[in-house]
Amino acid sequence: MSLKSLLGKLLPENIKRILSTYLLNRFNSKLKLGPGTRPKMLSIEPTARCNLNCPFCLVGQQNSLESTDHDLLPRGMGDMEWDLFEKIVKDAVEFGIETLQLHFQGEPLLYNRFPEMVKKGKSAGMRTQAFTNGLPLTKKKADEILLAGLDHLRFSVDGATQEIYELNRVGGEFDKVYRNMDMMVKRAKKHKSNIDLMWQFIALSNNEHEIEKAREMAKVIDIPFFVKTFAESVPGLAPKNPELRRELHIKPCTDIYRSTFIFYTGEVVVCCYDLEGQYVVGDLRKQTLEEVWNSQRYKSVRYKINNAENDPDGEPEICKNCLKWTLPAADSKPSVIDQANGNSALLLGMDDLV
């Protein structure tokens, strides 16, 4: 018997699913991303609304009020029109998108037709996934999502007690989201679903002492547990344990070749940190995804990002204080594309570097 067959017989189904996802992500991380490649993932914003006001969230921080309505979000709130979503799915297929990520800013489960979004994406042949705070989930919605065929659902729950959880998920109720995770695991088993469920715990200075407690609680309800490093949007929340701190990648950024991001309006932005729409490169109400990707505006932004090390002043402003990527140390040799990604290029014309 092969090792693969033996592991298949010995490992529980939930462990096999999480191991499969981990290996897939590891494989994808090794792909050569950069000029000459294009995104295989499309992140769509079903809604810009959220039921929480998290202090570290780029959406939550926009509202200094106690309300969780985010009425100060500069570009406004709203939901994606269904006709626009259907058009985007068609564009995505023609472009070669393989994964449809049904969240961006906002809480996706607040979108009334979310299960239909999943079904539409799956019927078009794409993998579907979403991140949620888990609070809007009901048994009815859980069943609809499972029957629609969602591949991956990640619960963002950053605490193991109400006292700590509410510091980070302002307006949330820990017992409710924990019950909802438990319920979703049980409904998935009832429907014999292959969905990959996960509890994601962002490590912060105020909750790092609860990580092990949360891990044990995850075991009780049979959900895989994942500790995520914090993009330090609020430096004071960075964990004290250095092993839990995020290490920045060396620019140039290759995330722009991993995914493209769509606001609920259909406007296209290059980066997940562009919550205000500072660098809108196209509009899917008027253009196809293919046209947007090949537009001079998108090419120009990619060119500036690719050449950040050689021309830091020309780098887009939103990139200069990035929470994930940084310029190399002054004594390192300059390169246009990060050698660690297996790519290299000379400073040629814009069309050669986008």
Short mmCIF file of C-alpha atoms in Angstrom, two decimals, residues 29-262:
data_model
loop_
_atom_site.label_atom_id
_atom_site.label_comp_id
_atom_site.label_asym_id
_atom_site.label_seq_id
_atom_site.Cartn_x
_atom_site.Cartn_y
_atom_site.Cartn_z
CA SER A 29 3.12 30.10 -3.26
CA LYS A 30 5.90 28.50 -5.32
CA LEU A 31 4.38 29.54 -8.64
CA LYS A 32 6.37 32.11 -10.51
CA LEU A 33 4.38 35.31 -10.20
CA GLY A 34 5.42 38.44 -12.04
CA PRO A 35 5.51 40.04 -15.49
CA GLY A 36 4.12 37.71 -18.11
CA THR A 37 1.71 36.03 -15.65
CA ARG A 38 -1.82 37.05 -14.70
CA PRO A 39 -4.10 36.48 -11.71
CA LYS A 40 -5.90 33.19 -11.24
CA MET A 41 -8.00 34.56 -8.37
CA LEU A 42 -10.65 37.26 -8.38
CA SER A 43 -11.76 38.86 -5.10
CA ILE A 44 -15.28 40.25 -5.29
CA GLU A 45 -16.97 42.50 -2.75
CA PRO A 46 -20.62 41.34 -2.38
CA THR A 47 -21.19 44.23 0.04
CA ALA A 48 -19.21 47.03 1.67
CA ARG A 49 -21.39 46.77 4.78
CA CYS A 50 -20.18 45.12 7.98
CA ASN A 51 -21.85 44.29 11.27
CA LEU A 52 -18.64 44.86 13.28
CA ASN A 53 -16.24 47.73 13.86
CA CYS A 54 -12.88 46.04 14.41
CA PRO A 55 -10.13 48.47 15.49
CA PHE A 56 -7.45 46.90 13.27
CA CYS A 57 -9.66 46.45 10.19
CA LEU A 58 -9.16 48.88 7.35
CA VAL A 59 -12.93 49.20 7.02
CA GLY A 60 -13.68 49.30 10.73
CA GLN A 61 -11.11 52.02 11.37
CA GLN A 62 -12.95 54.35 9.00
CA ASN A 63 -15.65 54.88 11.60
CA SER A 64 -14.66 56.52 14.87
CA LEU A 65 -18.23 56.24 16.15
CA GLU A 66 -19.62 53.42 18.29
CA SER A 67 -21.92 52.46 15.43
CA THR A 68 -20.90 49.50 13.28
CA ASP A 69 -22.53 50.86 10.13
CA HIS A 70 -19.27 52.31 8.75
CA ASP A 71 -21.04 55.41 7.50
CA LEU A 72 -17.70 57.22 7.23
CA LEU A 73 -16.30 54.83 4.60
CA PRO A 74 -15.11 57.40 2.04
CA ARG A 75 -16.39 55.57 -1.04
CA GLY A 76 -19.76 54.79 0.51
CA MET A 77 -21.60 51.57 1.31
CA GLY A 78 -23.71 49.33 -0.87
CA ASP A 79 -24.33 45.86 -2.32
CA MET A 80 -23.34 44.48 -5.71
CA GLU A 81 -26.10 44.41 -8.32
CA TRP A 82 -26.90 40.85 -9.39
CA ASP A 83 -26.66 41.59 -13.12
CA LEU A 84 -23.18 43.00 -12.55
CA PHE A 85 -22.12 39.89 -10.63
CA GLU A 86 -23.30 37.63 -13.45
CA LYS A 87 -21.36 39.72 -15.93
CA ILE A 88 -18.23 39.53 -13.75
CA VAL A 89 -18.48 35.73 -13.56
CA LYS A 90 -18.62 35.58 -17.36
CA ASP A 91 -15.59 37.89 -17.59
CA ALA A 92 -13.74 35.80 -15.02
CA VAL A 93 -14.21 32.58 -16.99
CA GLU A 94 -13.04 34.20 -20.21
CA PHE A 95 -10.01 35.68 -18.42
CA GLY A 96 -8.98 32.32 -16.97
CA ILE A 97 -9.84 32.88 -13.29
CA GLU A 98 -9.78 29.65 -11.30
CA THR A 99 -10.77 30.84 -7.81
CA LEU A 100 -13.60 33.20 -6.95
CA GLN A 101 -13.03 34.80 -3.55
CA LEU A 102 -16.41 36.08 -2.41
CA HIS A 103 -15.21 38.71 0.03
CA PHE A 104 -13.17 41.88 0.00
CA GLN A 105 -14.16 44.68 2.36
CA GLY A 106 -17.39 44.18 4.31
CA GLU A 107 -19.04 41.01 5.66
CA PRO A 108 -20.10 38.72 2.77
CA LEU A 109 -22.83 36.86 4.67
CA LEU A 110 -24.80 40.11 4.92
CA TYR A 111 -25.39 39.84 1.17
CA ASN A 112 -28.82 38.23 0.76
CA ARG A 113 -27.93 36.25 -2.35
CA PHE A 114 -24.57 34.98 -1.12
CA PRO A 115 -25.46 31.26 -1.57
CA GLU A 116 -26.54 32.06 -5.13
CA MET A 117 -23.17 33.70 -5.72
CA VAL A 118 -21.50 30.47 -4.66
CA LYS A 119 -23.72 28.39 -6.92
CA LYS A 120 -23.11 30.69 -9.88
CA GLY A 121 -19.35 30.56 -9.41
CA LYS A 122 -19.34 26.78 -9.03
CA SER A 123 -21.52 26.26 -12.09
CA ALA A 124 -18.98 28.33 -14.05
CA GLY A 125 -16.25 25.88 -13.02
CA MET A 126 -14.46 27.97 -10.40
CA ARG A 127 -13.40 27.20 -6.84
CA THR A 128 -15.24 29.44 -4.35
CA GLN A 129 -14.15 30.68 -0.94
CA ALA A 130 -14.98 33.35 1.62
CA PHE A 131 -13.87 34.77 4.97
CA THR A 132 -16.55 35.72 7.51
CA ASN A 133 -16.90 36.91 11.08
CA GLY A 134 -19.52 34.16 11.35
CA LEU A 135 -22.15 36.15 13.22
CA PRO A 136 -24.79 36.43 10.43
CA LEU A 137 -24.77 32.64 9.91
CA THR A 138 -28.03 30.74 10.53
CA LYS A 139 -28.92 27.09 10.00
CA LYS A 140 -30.90 28.02 6.89
CA LYS A 141 -28.04 30.04 5.44
CA ALA A 142 -25.52 27.33 6.39
CA ASP A 143 -27.55 24.69 4.54
CA GLU A 144 -27.90 26.93 1.49
CA ILE A 145 -24.17 27.62 1.41
CA LEU A 146 -23.29 23.94 1.79
CA LEU A 147 -25.73 22.83 -0.90
CA ALA A 148 -24.41 25.54 -3.22
CA GLY A 149 -20.98 23.90 -2.94
CA LEU A 150 -18.75 26.49 -1.25
CA ASP A 151 -15.21 25.07 -1.16
CA HIS A 152 -13.72 27.03 1.74
CA LEU A 153 -15.15 29.11 4.59
CA ARG A 154 -12.86 30.77 7.11
CA PHE A 155 -14.17 32.18 10.39
CA SER A 156 -12.26 35.20 11.71
CA VAL A 157 -12.46 34.86 15.50
CA ASP A 158 -9.68 36.55 17.46
CA GLY A 159 -10.28 35.55 21.06
CA ALA A 160 -11.39 32.65 23.25
CA THR A 161 -13.47 34.67 25.74
CA GLN A 162 -15.97 37.46 25.35
CA GLU A 163 -13.68 39.84 27.24
CA ILE A 164 -10.85 39.49 24.71
CA TYR A 165 -12.92 38.79 21.61
CA GLU A 166 -14.93 42.02 21.93
CA LEU A 167 -11.72 44.06 22.07
CA ASN A 168 -10.97 42.96 18.52
CA ARG A 169 -14.40 42.23 17.05
CA VAL A 170 -16.26 45.25 18.36
CA GLY A 171 -19.99 44.60 18.41
CA GLY A 172 -19.59 40.82 18.32
CA GLU A 173 -20.68 38.02 20.66
CA PHE A 174 -18.14 35.22 21.17
CA ASP A 175 -20.58 32.57 22.38
CA LYS A 176 -22.73 33.13 19.30
CA VAL A 177 -19.92 32.81 16.77
CA TYR A 178 -18.54 29.74 18.58
CA ARG A 179 -22.00 28.13 18.42
CA ASN A 180 -22.18 29.05 14.73
CA MET A 181 -18.85 27.40 13.98
CA ASP A 182 -19.99 24.28 15.82
CA MET A 183 -23.28 24.35 13.94
CA MET A 184 -21.55 24.74 10.57
CA VAL A 185 -19.26 21.77 11.26
CA LYS A 186 -22.27 19.62 12.17
CA ARG A 187 -24.32 20.75 9.17
CA ALA A 188 -21.37 20.02 6.86
CA LYS A 189 -21.17 16.48 8.25
CA LYS A 190 -24.93 16.05 7.91
CA HIS A 191 -24.79 17.05 4.24
CA LYS A 192 -21.59 15.03 3.68
CA SER A 193 -20.03 18.22 2.35
CA ASN A 194 -16.38 18.49 1.33
CA ILE A 195 -16.23 22.13 2.42
CA ASP A 196 -12.96 23.19 4.04
CA LEU A 197 -13.84 24.99 7.29
CA MET A 198 -11.32 26.88 9.39
CA TRP A 199 -11.09 29.01 12.53
CA GLN A 200 -8.64 31.83 11.85
CA PHE A 201 -7.16 33.59 14.87
CA ILE A 202 -5.16 36.79 14.22
CA ALA A 203 -2.38 37.00 16.81
CA LEU A 204 -2.44 40.36 18.63
CA SER A 205 -0.89 41.76 21.79
CA ASN A 206 -4.23 41.56 23.59
CA ASN A 207 -5.09 37.97 22.64
CA GLU A 208 -1.86 36.00 22.16
CA HIS A 209 -2.27 34.53 25.65
CA GLU A 210 -5.55 32.91 24.52
CA ILE A 211 -4.19 31.15 21.43
CA GLU A 212 -3.76 27.77 23.10
CA LYS A 213 -7.17 27.97 24.76
CA ALA A 214 -8.73 28.75 21.37
CA ARG A 215 -6.84 25.86 19.81
CA GLU A 216 -8.30 23.47 22.38
CA MET A 217 -11.79 24.89 21.88
CA ALA A 218 -11.41 24.31 18.14
CA LYS A 219 -10.61 20.65 18.78
CA VAL A 220 -13.80 20.30 20.81
CA ILE A 221 -15.96 21.31 17.84
CA ASP A 222 -13.70 19.58 15.29
CA ILE A 223 -12.70 22.64 13.25
CA PRO A 224 -9.14 23.20 12.01
CA PHE A 225 -7.39 26.10 13.75
CA PHE A 226 -5.03 28.57 12.11
CA VAL A 227 -3.01 31.40 13.70
CA LYS A 228 -2.56 34.28 11.28
CA THR A 229 0.08 36.97 11.63
CA PHE A 230 -1.14 40.54 12.04
CA ALA A 231 -0.70 43.12 9.28
CA GLU A 232 0.36 45.85 11.66
CA SER A 233 -2.16 48.56 10.76
CA VAL A 234 -2.21 49.47 14.48
CA PRO A 235 1.40 49.04 15.77
CA GLY A 236 0.30 48.87 19.40
CA LEU A 237 -1.62 45.67 18.66
CA ALA A 238 1.43 43.78 17.40
CA PRO A 239 2.01 40.62 19.50
CA LYS A 240 4.83 40.57 22.03
CA ASN A 241 5.98 37.10 20.99
CA PRO A 242 8.40 37.66 18.08
CA GLU A 243 7.45 34.29 16.59
CA LEU A 244 3.95 35.65 16.04
CA ARG A 245 5.12 38.82 14.28
CA ARG A 246 4.82 39.16 10.52
CA GLU A 247 7.96 39.15 8.43
CA LEU A 248 7.74 41.50 5.47
CA HIS A 249 8.45 40.28 1.96
CA ILE A 250 11.01 42.04 -0.21
CA LYS A 251 9.59 44.19 -2.99
CA PRO A 252 8.63 44.21 -5.76
CA CYS A 253 5.20 42.95 -4.78
CA THR A 254 3.94 39.92 -6.69
CA ASP A 255 0.48 39.91 -5.13
CA ILE A 256 -0.69 42.04 -8.05
CA TYR A 257 -0.23 38.93 -10.20
CA ARG A 258 -2.00 36.66 -7.71
CA SER A 259 -5.39 38.38 -7.43
CA THR A 260 -7.45 41.29 -8.70
CA PHE A 261 -10.02 43.07 -6.50
CA ILE A 262 -13.52 44.28 -7.38
#
